[in-house]
């Protein structure tokens, strides 16, 4: 599917989400049904559904080196929402989860401690975001400085209508932004990289994933969030090194895989908080960055890992425009072995 075709489909899905439609298919109901059946077989084949998922508990304070006695520096508050990818399923140590990696990286860039909270739920679909957001904004205490949402894969495998999926995501972004938090969405990963899934279903899964990722980008950006494409991070890099970048279940990322994803998301998290170098905020034509209609930017981002999309102009010749950036990835430092909890 061309970038222009994907842009049209993404715009239709996002419009349906905004205006209450729900009948637009991802790759056709029959095709998605086949993907669903194959992915479920794959998950059974690797024992994914056996028992409760193990998710390391990584909540706590990172960057303790930046703590100071007395009043000190206020920590930044980082919250993760979404599904098993956000939770960190597939690894065994807290420091290997994306939340811990992002918290450590953010602390190093900001030179401030970071308080991490993760409310993501393995197996969650986008309709669980309403519950998760309520946990975040309904709590006593401080609203997060930045929230990272990773969601979408289970929407595809469970055949949630994409318009409904995007509607829930957009509502979550809107509520978090209204509460005062910056929001970064890691869009739907590429399900065509799941090892036990064969062709032609890999192609169908990839197509469905990228269409949803592009529509998620439009929905999130129009509500004031930023997005980072995770698709190809679970594509060429994972496909080239499946033993290294997939976890033991061949379905979730390994520690190295989560580190790769965290390196892609961290610059956008820092930029959302005004912590990225000013010279890197200007679009670089040499990296094919620039201003595009939001649907075109979303379609391009869905095809290339680590691509950021953020709102630029509320209107233009073809509707809202966005800034597309391909940020240089930053090495994520190793987290402390055990975060302190308060």
mmCIF file of C-alpha atoms in Angstrom:
data_model
loop_
_atom_site.group_PDB
_atom_site.id
_atom_site.type_symbol
_atom_site.label_atom_id
_atom_site.label_comp_id
_atom_site.label_asym_id
_atom_site.label_seq_id
_atom_site.Cartn_x
_atom_site.Cartn_y
_atom_site.Cartn_z
ATOM 1 C CA UNK A 1 0.000 0.000 0.000
ATOM 2 C CA UNK A 2 1.374 3.418 -0.977
ATOM 3 C CA UNK A 3 1.826 6.247 1.476
ATOM 4 C CA UNK A 4 -0.990 8.209 -0.202
ATOM 5 C CA UNK A 5 -3.385 5.242 -0.023
ATOM 6 C CA UNK A 6 -2.537 4.678 3.629
ATOM 7 C CA UNK A 7 -3.110 8.377 4.288
ATOM 8 C CA UNK A 8 -6.603 8.180 2.782
ATOM 9 C CA UNK A 9 -7.516 5.088 4.812
ATOM 10 C CA UNK A 10 -6.096 6.605 8.005
ATOM 11 C CA UNK A 11 -8.022 9.832 7.468
ATOM 12 C CA UNK A 12 -11.282 7.891 6.929
ATOM 13 C CA UNK A 13 -10.715 5.840 10.104
ATOM 14 C CA UNK A 14 -9.880 8.944 12.137
ATOM 15 C CA UNK A 15 -12.903 10.790 10.742
ATOM 16 C CA UNK A 16 -15.109 7.830 11.611
ATOM 17 C CA UNK A 17 -13.712 7.873 15.135
ATOM 18 C CA UNK A 18 -14.437 11.572 15.488
ATOM 19 C CA UNK A 19 -17.956 11.458 14.075
ATOM 20 C CA UNK A 20 -19.160 8.136 15.412
ATOM 21 C CA UNK A 21 -18.686 5.838 12.416
ATOM 22 C CA UNK A 22 -17.533 2.301 12.981
ATOM 23 C CA UNK A 23 -17.769 0.333 9.797
ATOM 24 C CA UNK A 24 -14.409 0.940 8.138
ATOM 25 C CA UNK A 25 -12.343 -2.253 7.919
ATOM 26 C CA UNK A 26 -8.594 -2.495 8.364
ATOM 27 C CA UNK A 27 -7.735 -5.014 5.687
ATOM 28 C CA UNK A 28 -11.206 -6.475 5.273
ATOM 29 C CA UNK A 29 -13.069 -8.473 7.894
ATOM 30 C CA UNK A 30 -12.153 -11.844 6.388
ATOM 31 C CA UNK A 31 -8.463 -10.977 6.211
ATOM 32 C CA UNK A 32 -8.349 -9.719 9.765
ATOM 33 C CA UNK A 33 -10.213 -12.833 10.864
ATOM 34 C CA UNK A 34 -7.453 -14.936 9.334
ATOM 35 C CA UNK A 35 -4.819 -12.821 11.045
ATOM 36 C CA UNK A 36 -6.644 -13.227 14.334
ATOM 37 C CA UNK A 37 -6.811 -17.001 13.986
ATOM 38 C CA UNK A 38 -3.162 -17.287 12.993
ATOM 39 C CA UNK A 39 -1.915 -15.010 15.766
ATOM 40 C CA UNK A 40 -3.928 -16.897 18.375
ATOM 41 C CA UNK A 41 -2.486 -20.178 17.100
ATOM 42 C CA UNK A 42 0.968 -18.636 17.237
ATOM 43 C CA UNK A 43 0.437 -17.470 20.799
ATOM 44 C CA UNK A 44 -0.738 -20.955 21.822
ATOM 45 C CA UNK A 45 2.256 -22.486 20.028
ATOM 46 C CA UNK A 46 4.698 -20.464 22.119
ATOM 47 C CA UNK A 47 2.751 -20.947 25.338
ATOM 48 C CA UNK A 48 1.812 -17.288 25.572
ATOM 49 C CA UNK A 49 -1.601 -17.926 27.093
ATOM 50 C CA UNK A 50 -0.410 -20.367 29.767
ATOM 51 C CA UNK A 51 -0.801 -18.913 33.232
ATOM 52 C CA UNK A 52 -0.710 -15.319 34.329
ATOM 53 C CA UNK A 53 1.736 -13.055 32.502
ATOM 54 C CA UNK A 54 4.871 -12.140 34.407
ATOM 55 C CA UNK A 55 5.451 -8.397 34.452
ATOM 56 C CA UNK A 56 8.312 -7.024 36.569
ATOM 57 C CA UNK A 57 7.320 -4.243 38.983
ATOM 58 C CA UNK A 58 9.358 -1.186 37.991
ATOM 59 C CA UNK A 59 7.484 1.656 39.708
ATOM 60 C CA UNK A 60 9.640 3.939 41.799
ATOM 61 C CA UNK A 61 12.250 6.680 41.658
ATOM 62 C CA UNK A 62 15.029 6.755 39.081
ATOM 63 C CA UNK A 63 18.016 9.060 38.824
ATOM 64 C CA UNK A 64 18.752 8.968 42.538
ATOM 65 C CA UNK A 65 22.117 10.608 41.812
ATOM 66 C CA UNK A 66 20.193 13.835 41.173
ATOM 67 C CA UNK A 67 18.417 13.740 44.528
ATOM 68 C CA UNK A 68 19.706 16.220 47.063
ATOM 69 C CA UNK A 69 19.211 16.454 50.816
ATOM 70 C CA UNK A 70 16.544 18.795 52.054
ATOM 71 C CA UNK A 71 13.920 20.239 49.706
ATOM 72 C CA UNK A 72 16.050 19.390 46.647
ATOM 73 C CA UNK A 73 14.848 19.198 43.072
ATOM 74 C CA UNK A 74 11.275 18.118 42.397
ATOM 75 C CA UNK A 75 11.196 14.851 40.442
ATOM 76 C CA UNK A 76 9.584 14.606 37.042
ATOM 77 C CA UNK A 77 6.566 12.311 36.958
ATOM 78 C CA UNK A 78 6.363 9.749 34.144
ATOM 79 C CA UNK A 79 3.394 7.395 33.675
ATOM 80 C CA UNK A 80 3.022 4.522 31.204
ATOM 81 C CA UNK A 81 -0.365 3.337 29.971
ATOM 82 C CA UNK A 82 -1.405 0.696 27.469
ATOM 83 C CA UNK A 83 -0.931 -3.027 26.965
ATOM 84 C CA UNK A 84 1.743 -5.670 27.589
ATOM 85 C CA UNK A 85 4.336 -3.756 25.582
ATOM 86 C CA UNK A 86 3.986 -0.745 27.859
ATOM 87 C CA UNK A 87 3.924 -3.005 30.917
ATOM 88 C CA UNK A 88 7.124 -4.780 29.909
ATOM 89 C CA UNK A 89 5.863 -8.332 29.557
ATOM 90 C CA UNK A 90 8.488 -10.742 28.254
ATOM 91 C CA UNK A 91 11.458 -9.680 30.394
ATOM 92 C CA UNK A 92 12.431 -10.761 33.892
ATOM 93 C CA UNK A 93 13.990 -7.709 35.550
ATOM 94 C CA UNK A 94 12.392 -4.352 36.323
ATOM 95 C CA UNK A 95 15.292 -2.484 34.761
ATOM 96 C CA UNK A 96 14.597 -4.136 31.395
ATOM 97 C CA UNK A 97 11.062 -2.760 31.060
ATOM 98 C CA UNK A 98 10.376 0.226 28.790
ATOM 99 C CA UNK A 99 9.159 2.276 31.756
ATOM 100 C CA UNK A 100 12.405 1.812 33.667
ATOM 101 C CA UNK A 101 14.483 2.496 30.562
ATOM 102 C CA UNK A 102 12.564 5.679 29.766
ATOM 103 C CA UNK A 103 12.669 6.868 33.377
ATOM 104 C CA UNK A 104 16.441 6.379 33.558
ATOM 105 C CA UNK A 105 16.991 8.077 30.208
ATOM 106 C CA UNK A 106 14.760 11.011 31.116
ATOM 107 C CA UNK A 107 16.549 11.445 34.445
ATOM 108 C CA UNK A 108 19.920 11.541 32.678
ATOM 109 C CA UNK A 109 18.780 14.149 30.144
ATOM 110 C CA UNK A 110 16.917 16.328 32.659
ATOM 111 C CA UNK A 111 19.463 15.796 35.449
ATOM 112 C CA UNK A 112 16.506 15.369 37.762
ATOM 113 C CA UNK A 113 15.052 12.341 39.505
ATOM 114 C CA UNK A 114 12.078 10.742 37.773
ATOM 115 C CA UNK A 115 9.164 9.080 39.531
ATOM 116 C CA UNK A 116 7.752 6.237 37.422
ATOM 117 C CA UNK A 117 4.247 4.813 37.607
ATOM 118 C CA UNK A 118 2.987 2.133 35.237
ATOM 119 C CA UNK A 119 -0.756 1.422 34.952
ATOM 120 C CA UNK A 120 -0.542 -0.586 31.704
ATOM 121 C CA UNK A 121 -2.297 -3.961 31.642
ATOM 122 C CA UNK A 122 -1.159 -7.013 29.613
ATOM 123 C CA UNK A 123 -3.880 -7.971 27.164
ATOM 124 C CA UNK A 124 -5.478 -4.527 27.261
ATOM 125 C CA UNK A 125 -7.190 -3.053 24.245
ATOM 126 C CA UNK A 126 -7.758 0.638 23.652
ATOM 127 C CA UNK A 127 -11.118 0.531 25.418
ATOM 128 C CA UNK A 128 -9.224 -0.092 28.685
ATOM 129 C CA UNK A 129 -7.544 3.318 28.385
ATOM 130 C CA UNK A 130 -10.581 4.982 29.956
ATOM 131 C CA UNK A 131 -10.013 2.973 33.158
ATOM 132 C CA UNK A 132 -6.265 3.573 33.080
ATOM 133 C CA UNK A 133 -6.620 7.315 32.556
ATOM 134 C CA UNK A 134 -9.039 7.453 35.494
ATOM 135 C CA UNK A 135 -6.319 5.905 37.667
ATOM 136 C CA UNK A 136 -3.892 8.599 36.533
ATOM 137 C CA UNK A 137 -6.000 11.761 36.681
ATOM 138 C CA UNK A 138 -8.382 10.669 39.437
ATOM 139 C CA UNK A 139 -5.631 9.969 41.940
ATOM 140 C CA UNK A 140 -4.823 12.333 44.723
ATOM 141 C CA UNK A 141 -1.399 13.762 44.167
ATOM 142 C CA UNK A 142 0.390 15.207 41.210
ATOM 143 C CA UNK A 143 -0.623 14.928 37.539
ATOM 144 C CA UNK A 144 2.188 13.330 35.510
ATOM 145 C CA UNK A 145 4.511 15.630 33.609
ATOM 146 C CA UNK A 146 4.434 13.193 30.701
ATOM 147 C CA UNK A 147 2.457 10.061 29.849
ATOM 148 C CA UNK A 148 3.568 7.417 27.353
ATOM 149 C CA UNK A 149 0.855 5.227 25.819
ATOM 150 C CA UNK A 150 1.643 2.020 23.901
ATOM 151 C CA UNK A 151 -1.451 0.245 22.612
ATOM 152 C CA UNK A 152 -3.061 -1.220 19.496
ATOM 153 C CA UNK A 153 -1.789 -4.747 18.870
ATOM 154 C CA UNK A 154 -4.637 -6.409 20.788
ATOM 155 C CA UNK A 155 -7.142 -4.205 18.958
ATOM 156 C CA UNK A 156 -6.028 -5.799 15.684
ATOM 157 C CA UNK A 157 -5.896 -9.380 16.933
ATOM 158 C CA UNK A 158 -9.308 -9.055 18.628
ATOM 159 C CA UNK A 159 -10.890 -7.295 15.633
ATOM 160 C CA UNK A 160 -11.882 -4.126 17.435
ATOM 161 C CA UNK A 161 -13.240 -1.743 14.771
ATOM 162 C CA UNK A 162 -10.426 0.714 14.063
ATOM 163 C CA UNK A 163 -12.706 3.726 14.409
ATOM 164 C CA UNK A 164 -13.599 2.568 17.921
ATOM 165 C CA UNK A 165 -9.942 1.941 18.722
ATOM 166 C CA UNK A 166 -8.915 5.427 17.628
ATOM 167 C CA UNK A 167 -11.884 7.006 19.412
ATOM 168 C CA UNK A 168 -10.753 5.533 22.745
ATOM 169 C CA UNK A 169 -7.154 6.585 22.178
ATOM 170 C CA UNK A 170 -8.092 10.136 21.188
ATOM 171 C CA UNK A 171 -10.319 10.457 24.255
ATOM 172 C CA UNK A 172 -7.478 9.283 26.497
ATOM 173 C CA UNK A 173 -5.035 11.770 24.978
ATOM 174 C CA UNK A 174 -7.588 14.570 25.318
ATOM 175 C CA UNK A 175 -8.238 13.812 29.014
ATOM 176 C CA UNK A 176 -4.544 13.621 29.853
ATOM 177 C CA UNK A 177 -3.758 16.837 27.972
ATOM 178 C CA UNK A 178 -6.671 18.604 29.646
ATOM 179 C CA UNK A 179 -5.288 17.501 33.022
ATOM 180 C CA UNK A 180 -1.960 19.119 32.114
ATOM 181 C CA UNK A 181 0.206 16.158 31.082
ATOM 182 C CA UNK A 182 2.271 15.906 27.928
ATOM 183 C CA UNK A 183 1.381 12.760 25.965
ATOM 184 C CA UNK A 184 3.517 10.571 23.698
ATOM 185 C CA UNK A 185 1.876 7.635 21.920
ATOM 186 C CA UNK A 186 3.896 4.701 20.642
ATOM 187 C CA UNK A 187 1.626 3.576 17.821
ATOM 188 C CA UNK A 188 0.546 0.022 16.992
ATOM 189 C CA UNK A 189 3.549 -2.276 16.440
ATOM 190 C CA UNK A 190 3.982 -4.335 13.290
ATOM 191 C CA UNK A 191 2.246 -7.668 13.899
ATOM 192 C CA UNK A 192 3.788 -8.991 10.696
ATOM 193 C CA UNK A 193 6.961 -9.666 12.669
ATOM 194 C CA UNK A 194 5.531 -12.314 15.014
ATOM 195 C CA UNK A 195 7.737 -15.291 14.246
ATOM 196 C CA UNK A 196 5.218 -18.163 14.105
ATOM 197 C CA UNK A 197 2.898 -16.244 11.729
ATOM 198 C CA UNK A 198 3.529 -17.289 8.110
ATOM 199 C CA UNK A 199 2.854 -15.667 4.767
ATOM 200 C CA UNK A 200 0.538 -14.381 3.394
ATOM 201 C CA UNK A 201 -0.852 -13.594 6.839
ATOM 202 C CA UNK A 202 2.311 -11.725 7.810
ATOM 203 C CA UNK A 203 1.575 -9.271 5.004
ATOM 204 C CA UNK A 204 -2.050 -8.906 6.077
ATOM 205 C CA UNK A 205 -1.045 -8.400 9.707
ATOM 206 C CA UNK A 206 1.516 -5.784 8.683
ATOM 207 C CA UNK A 207 -1.040 -3.953 6.562
ATOM 208 C CA UNK A 208 -3.651 -3.937 9.336
ATOM 209 C CA UNK A 209 -1.096 -2.784 11.913
ATOM 210 C CA UNK A 210 0.188 0.087 9.795
ATOM 211 C CA UNK A 211 -3.283 1.299 8.899
ATOM 212 C CA UNK A 212 -4.197 1.412 12.571
ATOM 213 C CA UNK A 213 -0.890 3.098 13.465
ATOM 214 C CA UNK A 214 -1.496 5.843 10.914
ATOM 215 C CA UNK A 215 -5.052 6.418 12.151
ATOM 216 C CA UNK A 216 -3.837 6.456 15.768
ATOM 217 C CA UNK A 217 -1.344 9.158 14.789
ATOM 218 C CA UNK A 218 -4.069 11.391 13.388
ATOM 219 C CA UNK A 219 -6.317 10.871 16.417
ATOM 220 C CA UNK A 220 -3.543 11.513 18.958
ATOM 221 C CA UNK A 221 -1.967 14.501 17.202
ATOM 222 C CA UNK A 222 -5.326 16.219 16.727
ATOM 223 C CA UNK A 223 -5.825 16.014 20.512
ATOM 224 C CA UNK A 224 -2.456 17.597 21.282
ATOM 225 C CA UNK A 225 -0.295 14.506 21.700
ATOM 226 C CA UNK A 226 2.852 13.424 19.900
ATOM 227 C CA UNK A 227 3.357 10.022 18.319
ATOM 228 C CA UNK A 228 6.325 7.774 17.606
ATOM 229 C CA UNK A 229 6.066 4.899 15.160
ATOM 230 C CA UNK A 230 6.982 1.552 16.731
ATOM 231 C CA UNK A 231 6.045 -0.442 13.636
ATOM 232 C CA UNK A 232 9.400 -0.983 12.022
ATOM 233 C CA UNK A 233 11.117 -1.379 15.373
ATOM 234 C CA UNK A 234 9.202 -4.641 15.429
ATOM 235 C CA UNK A 235 9.904 -5.053 11.712
ATOM 236 C CA UNK A 236 13.282 -5.084 9.929
ATOM 237 C CA UNK A 237 15.405 -4.817 13.078
ATOM 238 C CA UNK A 238 13.418 -7.509 14.864
ATOM 239 C CA UNK A 239 13.137 -9.709 11.779
ATOM 240 C CA UNK A 240 16.899 -9.511 11.214
ATOM 241 C CA UNK A 241 17.679 -10.461 14.827
ATOM 242 C CA UNK A 242 14.708 -12.458 16.095
ATOM 243 C CA UNK A 243 16.745 -14.430 18.612
ATOM 244 C CA UNK A 244 18.122 -11.240 20.125
ATOM 245 C CA UNK A 245 15.181 -8.852 19.896
ATOM 246 C CA UNK A 246 12.233 -11.158 20.627
ATOM 247 C CA UNK A 247 11.694 -12.567 24.086
ATOM 248 C CA UNK A 248 11.487 -16.281 24.954
ATOM 249 C CA UNK A 249 7.819 -16.441 23.898
ATOM 250 C CA UNK A 250 8.709 -15.130 20.386
ATOM 251 C CA UNK A 251 5.817 -12.700 20.751
ATOM 252 C CA UNK A 252 6.953 -9.944 23.099
ATOM 253 C CA UNK A 253 10.209 -8.013 22.791
ATOM 254 C CA UNK A 254 13.296 -9.094 24.703
ATOM 255 C CA UNK A 255 15.343 -6.756 26.892
ATOM 256 C CA UNK A 256 17.287 -5.671 23.795
ATOM 257 C CA UNK A 257 14.045 -5.128 21.923
ATOM 258 C CA UNK A 258 12.579 -2.917 24.620
ATOM 259 C CA UNK A 259 15.832 -0.950 24.725
ATOM 260 C CA UNK A 260 15.570 -0.361 20.975
ATOM 261 C CA UNK A 261 12.008 0.915 21.356
ATOM 262 C CA UNK A 262 12.936 3.090 24.360
ATOM 263 C CA UNK A 263 15.768 4.695 22.376
ATOM 264 C CA UNK A 264 13.232 5.707 19.732
ATOM 265 C CA UNK A 265 10.658 7.100 22.175
ATOM 266 C CA UNK A 266 13.015 8.887 24.589
ATOM 267 C CA UNK A 267 13.887 11.872 22.319
ATOM 268 C CA UNK A 268 10.188 12.630 21.814
ATOM 269 C CA UNK A 269 9.490 12.395 25.546
ATOM 270 C CA UNK A 270 12.348 14.830 26.174
ATOM 271 C CA UNK A 271 11.200 17.169 23.396
ATOM 272 C CA UNK A 272 7.656 17.215 24.811
ATOM 273 C CA UNK A 273 9.130 18.482 28.096
ATOM 274 C CA UNK A 274 11.346 21.072 26.399
ATOM 275 C CA UNK A 275 14.539 19.160 27.232
ATOM 276 C CA UNK A 276 15.832 18.417 23.727
ATOM 277 C CA UNK A 277 18.465 20.714 22.146
ATOM 278 C CA UNK A 278 16.824 23.677 20.395
ATOM 279 C CA UNK A 279 18.816 23.141 17.203
ATOM 280 C CA UNK A 280 17.278 19.693 16.820
ATOM 281 C CA UNK A 281 13.755 21.081 16.989
ATOM 282 C CA UNK A 282 14.139 22.647 13.545
ATOM 283 C CA UNK A 283 13.205 20.284 10.691
ATOM 284 C CA UNK A 284 16.214 18.900 8.848
ATOM 285 C CA UNK A 285 15.625 18.486 5.118
ATOM 286 C CA UNK A 286 18.577 16.099 4.891
ATOM 287 C CA UNK A 287 16.652 13.692 7.144
ATOM 288 C CA UNK A 288 13.463 14.223 5.108
ATOM 289 C CA UNK A 289 11.788 16.120 7.948
ATOM 290 C CA UNK A 290 9.226 18.816 7.416
ATOM 291 C CA UNK A 291 5.629 19.983 7.530
ATOM 292 C CA UNK A 292 2.956 17.816 5.925
ATOM 293 C CA UNK A 293 -0.830 17.391 6.061
ATOM 294 C CA UNK A 294 -1.393 15.319 9.172
ATOM 295 C CA UNK A 295 -2.743 12.295 7.253
ATOM 296 C CA UNK A 296 0.328 12.186 5.004
ATOM 297 C CA UNK A 297 2.668 12.579 7.956
ATOM 298 C CA UNK A 298 0.817 9.755 9.732
ATOM 299 C CA UNK A 299 1.101 7.442 6.725
ATOM 300 C CA UNK A 300 4.824 8.097 6.335
ATOM 301 C CA UNK A 301 5.449 7.598 10.038
ATOM 302 C CA UNK A 302 3.662 4.240 10.015
ATOM 303 C CA UNK A 303 6.213 2.994 7.475
ATOM 304 C CA UNK A 304 9.382 4.062 9.282
ATOM 305 C CA UNK A 305 10.482 3.257 12.821
ATOM 306 C CA UNK A 306 11.063 6.011 15.309
ATOM 307 C CA UNK A 307 9.356 8.711 13.248
ATOM 308 C CA UNK A 308 7.737 11.430 15.337
ATOM 309 C CA UNK A 309 4.613 13.354 14.384
ATOM 310 C CA UNK A 310 3.445 16.413 16.301
ATOM 311 C CA UNK A 311 0.847 19.090 15.589
ATOM 312 C CA UNK A 312 2.104 22.127 13.685
ATOM 313 C CA UNK A 313 -0.728 24.194 12.218
ATOM 314 C CA UNK A 314 -4.422 23.715 13.039
ATOM 315 C CA UNK A 315 -5.388 24.295 9.421
ATOM 316 C CA UNK A 316 -3.861 24.471 5.974
ATOM 317 C CA UNK A 317 -4.738 23.935 2.311
ATOM 318 C CA UNK A 318 -5.646 20.314 3.079
ATOM 319 C CA UNK A 319 -6.707 20.512 6.718
ATOM 320 C CA UNK A 320 -4.459 20.280 9.817
ATOM 321 C CA UNK A 321 -0.707 20.056 9.292
ATOM 322 C CA UNK A 322 1.924 18.272 11.352
ATOM 323 C CA UNK A 323 5.674 18.266 11.751
ATOM 324 C CA UNK A 324 7.327 14.973 10.852
ATOM 325 C CA UNK A 325 10.730 14.371 12.463
ATOM 326 C CA UNK A 326 13.202 11.510 12.359
ATOM 327 C CA UNK A 327 15.050 12.184 15.587
ATOM 328 C CA UNK A 328 18.476 10.775 16.337
ATOM 329 C CA UNK A 329 18.094 8.001 18.854
ATOM 330 C CA UNK A 330 19.761 8.425 22.199
ATOM 331 C CA UNK A 331 21.419 5.564 24.024
ATOM 332 C CA UNK A 332 19.358 4.741 27.107
ATOM 333 C CA UNK A 333 21.456 4.378 30.279
ATOM 334 C CA UNK A 334 21.181 1.281 32.435
ATOM 335 C CA UNK A 335 18.598 1.800 35.205
ATOM 336 C CA UNK A 336 19.533 1.346 38.822
ATOM 337 C CA UNK A 337 19.162 -2.302 39.836
ATOM 338 C CA UNK A 338 16.207 -1.638 42.173
ATOM 339 C CA UNK A 339 14.132 1.570 42.067
ATOM 340 C CA UNK A 340 13.294 3.049 45.432
ATOM 341 C CA UNK A 341 9.571 3.179 46.202
ATOM 342 C CA UNK A 342 7.709 5.763 48.187
#
